[in-house]
């Protein structure tokens, strides 16, 4: 065994999403890691970590094009340790339904299958358990450090079905239940350890798994053949609690976290009229990580049109945040085609997203451009054309990085009408909260430009179009509820949940712990988000989680990072 401090640890990156967080996690543990740049680097490595984000086919093509596929197989055959993560685990199998014409590396028996979206939301996005499938026989001193009582972060639409048939008993280490399906969540055979979840995004529990790979020789003892049946794997998927930070430059040019009152972020005139300042972005995000937030979202609400894209302050915010925060980070605002002020450099939206991912983001949130993409989608439908033409940012980012990397941020407002006929072709609900003139019906109008401009498209039209284009999640705001502390708009969220099979994040209006349990109970939403009440410590994250747990809603327990 090579001493952990002296071993040559390498990262195999084929151009997939966010690897910065993995680099930062390794450095947090006190080690250094180098990139594999050429096929010759495989011979230099004592251990390799192989992360993956995005599509199976894209990963396999990238490995082949870079000349990495055969050296990777030779590395495994040599007996040196390999750790795969997410798609980095999936490509070790024979193939995937995601890209039927692209064979996998075939190191393990089995095929990657698409989740059934008829019975649950897809992607599988959030915190879940990794349960041991059998009892190890012999010494387990080198076993990967996974804890059934902890939760790990998953984000994927495809997985390897867990079964007791075939050779799975030889290599499956843990399994995970999501809805009515059970998948392989980690494998361990000989010198290969791989996880479907992201350890670099799983807080203390994930860092412990990484440490055990780096510091052990990873030789597996003989396993018991008494393997658990899929039905014995417990359902332990949790509701996510997300802290959201609206970030903008104040009047002196400093980046601050602010919070609007129905999208107005300035103090009243009698308080000076300045941009409301609730703290520095990275400091506040680190606080939320320590307090147990399951995800953190940065929403850039300043355009910075006078700066080249590479100099955008939010890129540095992500770089700094990802050094000390090991849960998923979402970045929103400005994810569109960008032209530098001098006109010399054009950044397509997929490249903008790529820079955010390389700076530490796990997901990008698309707002106004999602509305424009949906309008184009329905225009093409009305013209009898194929609505998916590959030109939108949603399609391009999802194709390269996976639909789990694309969030659409919806900013709707209520439009009251006396009857459904008054709403033209828009989706109307009968509301329990009449309008100012007693109207019994309303529809939700989508807005752009930070809520300043309404468009002739409703929320249901938007979310169904964007889901078809490839979005993997909906961040559902509500202008009418923003800053009111009166609770989430249950009617809006219920209606949106009924329209799509991708996860929905409830946002806008929370003011007390009971509002969080109410929206989960009444809508089945996958995640709850808040901003101002967390910033001002009016309702701490721990209070929300304790309330949800006491209310019978599964959550990831709050754990500090002091043992990482």
XYZ file of C-alpha atoms in Angstrom:
564
model
C 0.000 0.000 0.000
C 1.307 3.478 -0.904
C 1.236 5.877 2.056
C -1.716 8.232 1.570
C 0.439 11.336 1.937
C 2.894 10.171 -0.776
C 0.609 8.473 -3.271
C -0.073 10.025 -6.650
C -3.780 10.742 -6.742
C -5.252 11.663 -10.136
C -8.624 12.938 -11.342
C -10.061 11.675 -14.618
C -12.082 14.547 -16.076
C -13.640 14.150 -19.524
C -15.238 17.622 -19.450
C -18.160 16.848 -17.164
C -19.853 19.537 -15.115
C -18.570 20.521 -11.695
C -15.272 18.855 -10.764
C -14.027 21.841 -8.777
C -16.003 20.697 -5.739
C -14.279 17.323 -5.864
C -10.871 18.989 -6.045
C -11.820 21.188 -3.108
C -13.087 18.201 -1.116
C -9.809 16.342 -1.623
C -7.856 19.432 -0.575
C -10.158 19.858 2.446
C -9.041 16.384 3.521
C -5.402 17.451 3.279
C -4.407 15.860 -0.038
C -3.499 17.033 -3.518
C -4.790 15.664 -6.788
C -3.673 16.087 -10.389
C -5.564 15.904 -13.665
C -5.094 13.093 -16.134
C -4.218 15.051 -19.271
C -2.956 12.261 -21.560
C -3.136 8.487 -21.774
C 0.401 8.311 -20.389
C -0.782 9.772 -17.075
C -2.575 6.527 -16.213
C 0.833 4.898 -15.687
C 1.817 7.651 -13.226
C -1.258 7.287 -10.999
C -1.452 5.259 -7.807
C -5.188 5.982 -7.471
C -7.752 7.590 -9.743
C -11.061 9.317 -8.953
C -13.422 9.329 -11.937
C -16.339 11.789 -11.458
C -19.123 12.155 -13.966
C -21.986 14.560 -14.567
C -24.246 14.496 -17.584
C -25.125 11.960 -20.223
C -23.782 8.396 -20.477
C -23.222 8.687 -24.222
C -21.366 11.979 -23.905
C -19.087 10.441 -21.269
C -18.273 7.359 -23.344
C -17.636 9.371 -26.506
C -15.365 11.735 -24.572
C -13.391 8.825 -23.122
C -12.982 7.299 -26.570
C -12.083 10.584 -28.262
C -9.443 11.358 -25.641
C -8.003 7.856 -25.891
C -8.803 7.160 -22.236
C -11.108 4.111 -22.417
C -8.481 1.389 -22.878
C -5.915 2.922 -20.479
C -8.680 3.143 -17.854
C -9.489 -0.556 -18.226
C -5.776 -1.387 -18.067
C -5.473 0.691 -14.886
C -8.244 -1.328 -13.221
C -6.699 -4.605 -14.417
C -3.401 -3.587 -12.816
C -5.006 -3.693 -9.368
C -4.608 -0.001 -8.571
C -7.641 1.608 -6.845
C -10.322 3.433 -8.849
C -13.257 5.420 -7.461
C -16.127 6.273 -9.824
C -18.808 8.849 -9.059
C -22.298 9.098 -10.643
C -21.821 8.682 -14.421
C -18.280 7.626 -13.491
C -19.936 4.573 -11.927
C -22.515 4.036 -14.652
C -19.978 3.735 -17.494
C -18.336 0.817 -15.661
C -21.408 -1.244 -16.607
C -22.316 -2.764 -19.957
C -24.533 0.001 -21.306
C -27.328 2.468 -20.644
C -30.835 3.128 -21.933
C -29.799 6.775 -22.080
C -27.488 6.055 -25.039
C -28.359 2.577 -26.388
C -25.794 2.715 -29.202
C -22.878 3.520 -26.869
C -21.508 0.470 -25.017
C -20.090 0.981 -21.545
C -16.725 -0.248 -20.341
C -18.284 -3.578 -19.345
C -16.321 -4.063 -16.126
C -19.512 -4.991 -14.258
C -22.603 -6.958 -15.267
C -25.764 -4.915 -15.695
C -27.361 -2.097 -17.604
C -28.348 1.422 -16.569
C -32.110 2.017 -16.814
C -34.364 5.101 -16.850
C -36.481 5.707 -13.757
C -40.234 5.326 -14.161
C -41.633 8.869 -14.031
C -45.234 7.673 -13.821
C -44.936 6.915 -10.123
C -42.448 9.566 -8.941
C -40.570 12.651 -10.002
C -37.515 12.233 -12.189
C -34.622 13.044 -11.762
C -33.983 11.392 -8.412
C -32.694 14.614 -6.892
C -31.954 14.973 -3.213
C -30.713 13.210 -0.110
C -31.231 9.485 0.376
C -29.686 6.610 2.300
C -27.172 4.012 1.071
C -28.079 0.719 2.756
C -25.721 -2.261 3.022
C -27.003 -5.218 1.030
C -25.148 -7.952 2.947
C -22.955 -8.542 5.946
C -19.243 -8.593 5.164
C -17.261 -11.691 6.163
C -13.699 -11.291 7.394
C -11.830 -8.046 7.984
C -13.503 -4.812 6.950
C -10.625 -2.518 7.889
C -10.433 -1.274 4.287
C -14.173 -0.948 3.721
C -15.440 2.320 2.232
C -16.823 4.462 5.029
C -20.557 4.539 4.342
C -23.108 4.950 7.113
C -26.690 3.717 6.758
C -27.876 6.332 9.235
C -26.574 9.219 7.134
C -27.879 10.661 3.890
C -26.046 11.193 0.612
C -26.804 13.496 -2.282
C -28.184 11.883 -5.457
C -28.978 13.609 -8.748
C -29.706 11.320 -11.708
C -32.462 10.075 -14.001
C -30.897 6.680 -14.762
C -29.686 3.966 -12.405
C -28.676 0.322 -12.263
C -31.636 -1.725 -10.966
C -30.777 -3.658 -7.828
C -31.499 -7.370 -8.037
C -30.372 -10.539 -6.296
C -29.902 -12.280 -9.639
C -26.676 -12.648 -11.593
C -23.349 -11.478 -10.202
C -24.563 -8.472 -8.233
C -23.875 -10.215 -4.930
C -20.178 -10.119 -5.844
C -19.901 -6.371 -6.276
C -22.921 -4.442 -4.925
C -22.050 -2.688 -1.669
C -25.168 -0.576 -1.002
C -28.630 -0.123 -2.495
C -31.097 2.755 -2.350
C -34.870 2.906 -2.631
C -36.495 5.691 -4.616
C -40.257 5.469 -4.882
C -41.104 1.954 -6.015
C -37.666 1.230 -7.497
C -34.451 0.057 -5.863
C -31.097 0.874 -7.428
C -27.444 0.087 -6.873
C -26.036 3.089 -4.990
C -22.454 1.859 -4.600
C -20.264 -0.994 -5.753
C -17.077 -2.428 -4.282
C -15.104 -5.249 -5.803
C -11.381 -5.667 -5.384
C -9.735 -2.368 -6.227
C -12.884 -0.652 -7.583
C -15.214 1.458 -5.458
C -17.929 3.578 -7.089
C -20.975 5.525 -5.955
C -24.116 6.685 -7.707
C -24.358 9.555 -5.225
C -21.957 12.514 -5.050
C -19.707 12.259 -1.976
C -18.214 15.696 -2.654
C -21.739 17.106 -2.264
C -22.768 14.978 0.719
C -21.286 16.989 3.571
C -19.463 15.169 6.375
C -20.772 11.779 5.279
C -19.440 12.217 1.762
C -16.048 13.492 2.891
C -15.704 10.409 5.088
C -16.296 8.179 2.042
C -13.657 10.073 0.052
C -11.183 9.857 2.913
C -11.640 6.101 3.219
C -10.854 5.659 -0.492
C -7.749 7.842 -0.320
C -6.382 6.304 2.864
C -7.083 2.579 2.345
C -5.827 -0.007 -0.136
C -9.448 -0.987 -0.809
C -9.085 -4.773 -1.041
C -12.483 -6.303 -0.453
C -12.850 -9.363 1.776
C -15.054 -12.281 0.783
C -18.679 -11.158 0.902
C -21.655 -13.022 2.221
C -23.901 -14.538 -0.430
C -26.935 -13.745 1.735
C -27.912 -10.601 -0.099
C -30.915 -8.465 0.874
C -33.958 -8.534 -1.364
C -34.887 -5.239 -3.072
C -38.049 -5.084 -0.953
C -35.885 -5.019 2.194
C -34.308 -1.691 1.221
C -36.129 1.057 3.119
C -37.625 4.236 1.649
C -35.629 7.109 3.125
C -35.732 9.872 0.534
C -35.858 13.275 2.230
C -37.384 16.695 1.644
C -34.701 19.278 0.880
C -34.454 22.594 2.726
C -32.783 25.185 0.489
C -31.337 28.565 1.427
C -31.529 31.150 -1.363
C -29.277 34.195 -1.639
C -30.215 37.056 -3.971
C -26.876 38.647 -4.849
C -26.356 42.050 -6.407
C -24.024 45.041 -6.337
C -25.062 47.825 -4.005
C -24.728 51.510 -4.820
C -21.008 51.490 -3.964
C -20.270 48.446 -6.131
C -19.913 45.842 -3.365
C -21.576 42.447 -3.745
C -24.194 41.897 -1.053
C -26.981 39.488 -0.286
C -30.273 41.315 -0.444
C -33.945 40.455 -0.186
C -36.873 42.046 -1.890
C -40.362 42.862 -0.758
C -42.343 41.691 -3.774
C -39.095 42.061 -5.778
C -38.222 45.550 -4.484
C -34.751 45.221 -2.909
C -34.306 48.811 -1.721
C -34.985 50.168 1.719
C -37.710 52.764 2.094
C -36.773 56.392 1.452
C -36.867 57.194 5.170
C -34.189 54.494 5.660
C -31.955 55.917 2.961
C -33.244 54.073 -0.094
C -30.097 51.937 -0.377
C -30.005 48.320 -1.557
C -30.972 46.148 1.408
C -27.752 44.549 2.736
C -28.111 41.260 4.627
C -24.519 40.060 4.430
C -21.681 38.914 2.179
C -22.534 36.047 -0.203
C -19.829 33.522 0.715
C -19.956 34.216 4.455
C -23.719 33.820 4.554
C -23.657 30.680 2.397
C -21.028 29.110 4.679
C -23.249 29.860 7.647
C -26.134 28.041 5.997
C -23.947 25.053 5.198
C -22.910 24.827 8.855
C -26.553 25.187 9.925
C -27.631 22.225 7.810
C -28.975 23.601 4.517
C -29.366 20.792 1.985
C -28.642 23.081 -0.954
C -27.681 26.701 -1.490
C -28.853 28.828 -4.410
C -27.168 32.030 -5.551
C -29.383 34.205 -7.738
C -27.459 36.959 -9.491
C -29.850 39.904 -9.840
C -27.286 42.379 -11.224
C -26.492 42.241 -14.935
C -22.829 43.437 -14.814
C -23.137 44.329 -18.504
C -19.959 46.422 -18.391
C -17.718 43.452 -17.524
C -16.253 40.666 -19.689
C -17.917 37.397 -18.754
C -14.691 35.868 -17.416
C -14.541 38.734 -14.894
C -18.074 38.250 -13.610
C -18.057 38.482 -9.782
C -20.373 35.479 -9.442
C -17.675 33.187 -10.857
C -15.389 34.149 -7.982
C -18.252 33.806 -5.495
C -18.702 30.213 -6.678
C -14.974 29.480 -6.519
C -14.765 30.714 -2.944
C -18.017 29.077 -1.831
C -17.108 25.655 -3.243
C -13.912 25.619 -1.141
C -15.854 25.472 2.100
C -19.350 24.273 1.167
C -19.963 20.618 0.339
C -23.641 20.560 -0.587
C -25.077 21.368 -4.045
C -24.762 24.938 -5.313
C -27.140 26.459 -7.849
C -26.385 29.662 -9.744
C -29.054 31.715 -11.484
C -29.073 34.935 -13.452
C -27.309 35.615 -16.713
C -27.413 32.037 -18.037
C -27.927 33.055 -21.652
C -25.882 33.971 -24.712
C -23.448 36.687 -23.623
C -21.350 39.124 -25.657
C -18.429 40.842 -23.948
C -18.634 44.669 -23.876
C -15.921 45.039 -26.528
C -17.794 42.663 -28.831
C -14.729 40.467 -29.242
C -15.923 37.396 -27.353
C -19.304 35.705 -27.731
C -20.306 33.218 -25.050
C -23.130 30.826 -26.013
C -25.324 29.899 -23.068
C -23.900 26.370 -22.891
C -20.399 27.856 -22.478
C -21.668 30.270 -19.832
C -23.100 27.289 -17.958
C -19.820 25.416 -18.398
C -17.867 28.251 -16.780
C -20.286 28.268 -13.853
C -19.889 24.496 -13.458
C -16.100 24.714 -13.585
C -16.252 27.452 -10.947
C -18.186 25.256 -8.505
C -21.875 25.265 -9.475
C -23.812 22.010 -9.751
C -26.916 23.434 -11.395
C -27.779 26.535 -13.371
C -31.089 28.324 -13.035
C -32.621 29.884 -16.148
C -35.280 32.579 -15.754
C -36.238 34.960 -18.533
C -34.677 32.807 -21.240
C -36.824 29.880 -20.097
C -39.918 32.001 -20.814
C -38.635 32.919 -24.272
C -37.776 29.268 -24.958
C -41.279 28.179 -23.937
C -42.851 30.828 -26.160
C -40.786 29.540 -29.083
C -41.752 25.957 -28.216
C -45.485 26.682 -28.373
C -45.075 28.820 -31.492
C -43.447 25.884 -33.274
C -46.209 23.565 -32.039
C -48.841 25.926 -33.456
C -47.003 25.947 -36.784
C -46.915 22.160 -36.921
C -43.114 22.079 -36.564
C -40.980 19.850 -34.373
C -40.810 21.866 -31.121
C -37.386 20.548 -30.137
C -34.827 22.007 -32.507
C -31.772 22.014 -30.237
C -31.319 25.792 -30.303
C -32.403 26.705 -26.762
C -30.069 26.994 -23.799
C -32.150 24.401 -21.947
C -31.680 21.804 -24.683
C -27.982 22.455 -25.173
C -27.060 22.445 -21.488
C -29.186 19.358 -20.785
C -27.634 17.462 -23.695
C -24.110 18.068 -22.469
C -24.500 18.126 -18.688
C -27.774 16.272 -18.129
C -31.248 17.579 -17.398
C -30.517 17.454 -13.662
C -28.161 20.407 -14.229
C -30.942 22.688 -15.551
C -33.381 24.470 -13.243
C -36.018 26.850 -14.555
C -36.833 29.738 -12.241
C -40.442 30.873 -12.630
C -41.600 34.329 -11.516
C -45.398 34.406 -11.889
C -48.113 36.725 -10.676
C -51.843 36.232 -10.362
C -54.144 37.642 -13.014
C -57.733 37.585 -11.746
C -60.637 37.003 -14.142
C -64.392 36.774 -13.655
C -64.691 33.614 -15.739
C -62.345 31.189 -17.527
C -63.473 32.681 -20.850
C -61.832 35.975 -19.884
C -58.405 34.313 -19.730
C -58.294 33.502 -23.459
C -56.247 30.330 -23.891
C -54.580 30.371 -20.479
C -54.870 27.694 -17.814
C -57.268 28.943 -15.147
C -57.904 27.786 -11.599
C -60.814 28.513 -9.328
C -59.261 30.166 -6.309
C -60.221 30.162 -2.642
C -58.820 33.685 -2.424
C -60.975 36.038 -4.535
C -59.513 39.003 -6.390
C -59.953 42.684 -5.507
C -63.317 42.824 -7.246
C -64.470 39.436 -6.001
C -63.132 37.451 -9.000
C -63.335 33.689 -8.385
C -60.793 32.660 -11.034
C -57.186 33.432 -11.843
C -54.302 32.417 -14.032
C -50.606 32.777 -13.339
C -48.791 35.047 -15.749
C -45.060 34.441 -16.277
C -42.784 37.452 -16.100
C -39.272 38.299 -17.291
C -36.602 40.856 -16.388
C -36.936 40.328 -12.659
C -40.713 40.550 -12.697
C -40.820 43.886 -14.488
C -42.451 42.603 -17.683
C -45.397 40.259 -18.005
C -45.661 37.834 -20.935
C -48.602 36.194 -22.635
C -47.813 32.736 -21.274
C -48.980 30.992 -18.112
C -47.069 28.839 -15.651
C -48.513 25.545 -16.854
C -47.552 26.357 -20.444
C -44.077 27.319 -19.280
C -43.276 24.295 -17.125
C -44.637 21.706 -19.556
C -42.661 23.226 -22.422
C -39.450 23.492 -20.406
C -39.750 19.927 -19.111
C -40.091 18.755 -22.721
C -37.031 20.818 -23.669
C -34.973 19.061 -21.011
C -35.217 21.013 -17.759
C -34.784 18.840 -14.687
C -36.315 20.971 -11.950
C -38.665 23.904 -11.350
C -37.894 26.702 -8.878
C -41.396 28.068 -8.392
C -41.530 31.600 -7.039
C -44.615 33.778 -6.602
C -44.554 37.560 -6.883
C -47.766 37.911 -4.895
C -46.315 35.992 -1.951
C -42.755 37.314 -1.997
C -41.811 38.935 1.305
C -45.269 38.517 2.845
C -44.396 35.738 5.353
C -47.974 34.529 4.849
C -47.138 31.066 3.559
C -46.530 29.524 0.158
C -49.064 29.791 -2.663
C -50.501 26.284 -2.252
C -52.833 26.639 -5.224
C -50.013 27.557 -7.608
C -47.720 24.785 -6.357
C -50.435 22.120 -6.443
C -51.338 23.048 -9.998
C -47.713 23.025 -11.132
C -46.985 19.672 -9.482
C -49.909 18.211 -11.398
C -48.479 19.465 -14.687
C -44.944 17.977 -14.632
C -43.090 14.921 -13.384
C -39.827 16.743 -12.589
C -39.060 17.987 -9.048
C -40.555 21.275 -7.876
C -39.036 23.649 -5.322
C -41.573 25.727 -3.375
C -40.465 29.348 -2.984
C -41.861 32.705 -1.783
C -43.947 33.424 1.288
C -42.635 31.259 4.127
C -42.751 32.967 7.493
C -42.807 30.214 10.113
C -41.948 26.486 10.366
C -45.586 25.474 9.917
C -45.585 26.929 6.404
C -42.907 24.420 5.358
C -44.798 21.367 6.604
C -48.049 22.693 5.145
C -46.683 22.944 1.621
C -45.081 19.490 1.780
C -48.230 17.890 3.165
C -50.616 19.563 0.736
C -48.578 19.453 -2.482
C -45.932 16.733 -2.110
C -43.278 19.207 -3.227
C -39.709 17.832 -3.230
C -37.976 20.874 -1.750
C -38.763 24.027 0.203
C -36.825 27.268 -0.151
C -36.599 30.449 1.866
C -34.409 33.523 1.950
C -35.228 36.532 4.154
C -36.370 34.614 7.220
C -33.110 32.640 7.132
C -30.961 35.738 6.519
C -32.488 37.625 9.445
C -32.523 34.507 11.670
C -36.272 34.932 12.158
C -36.631 31.194 11.490
C -33.388 29.175 11.667
C -32.860 26.265 9.280
C -32.533 23.902 12.227
C -35.964 24.992 13.496
C -37.471 24.190 10.100
C -35.845 20.764 10.003
C -36.809 19.934 13.570
C -40.403 20.915 12.842
C -40.533 18.843 9.649
C -39.089 15.825 11.435
C -41.546 16.142 14.326
C -44.294 16.418 11.729
C -43.292 13.047 10.232
C -41.555 14.455 7.151
C -38.187 12.843 6.378
C -35.254 15.270 6.433
C -31.459 15.090 6.451
C -30.436 15.627 10.085
C -28.446 18.774 10.833
C -24.783 17.868 11.256
C -21.808 20.148 11.641
C -18.580 19.848 9.668
C -16.240 19.661 12.669
C -15.477 15.976 12.090
C -14.733 16.329 8.378
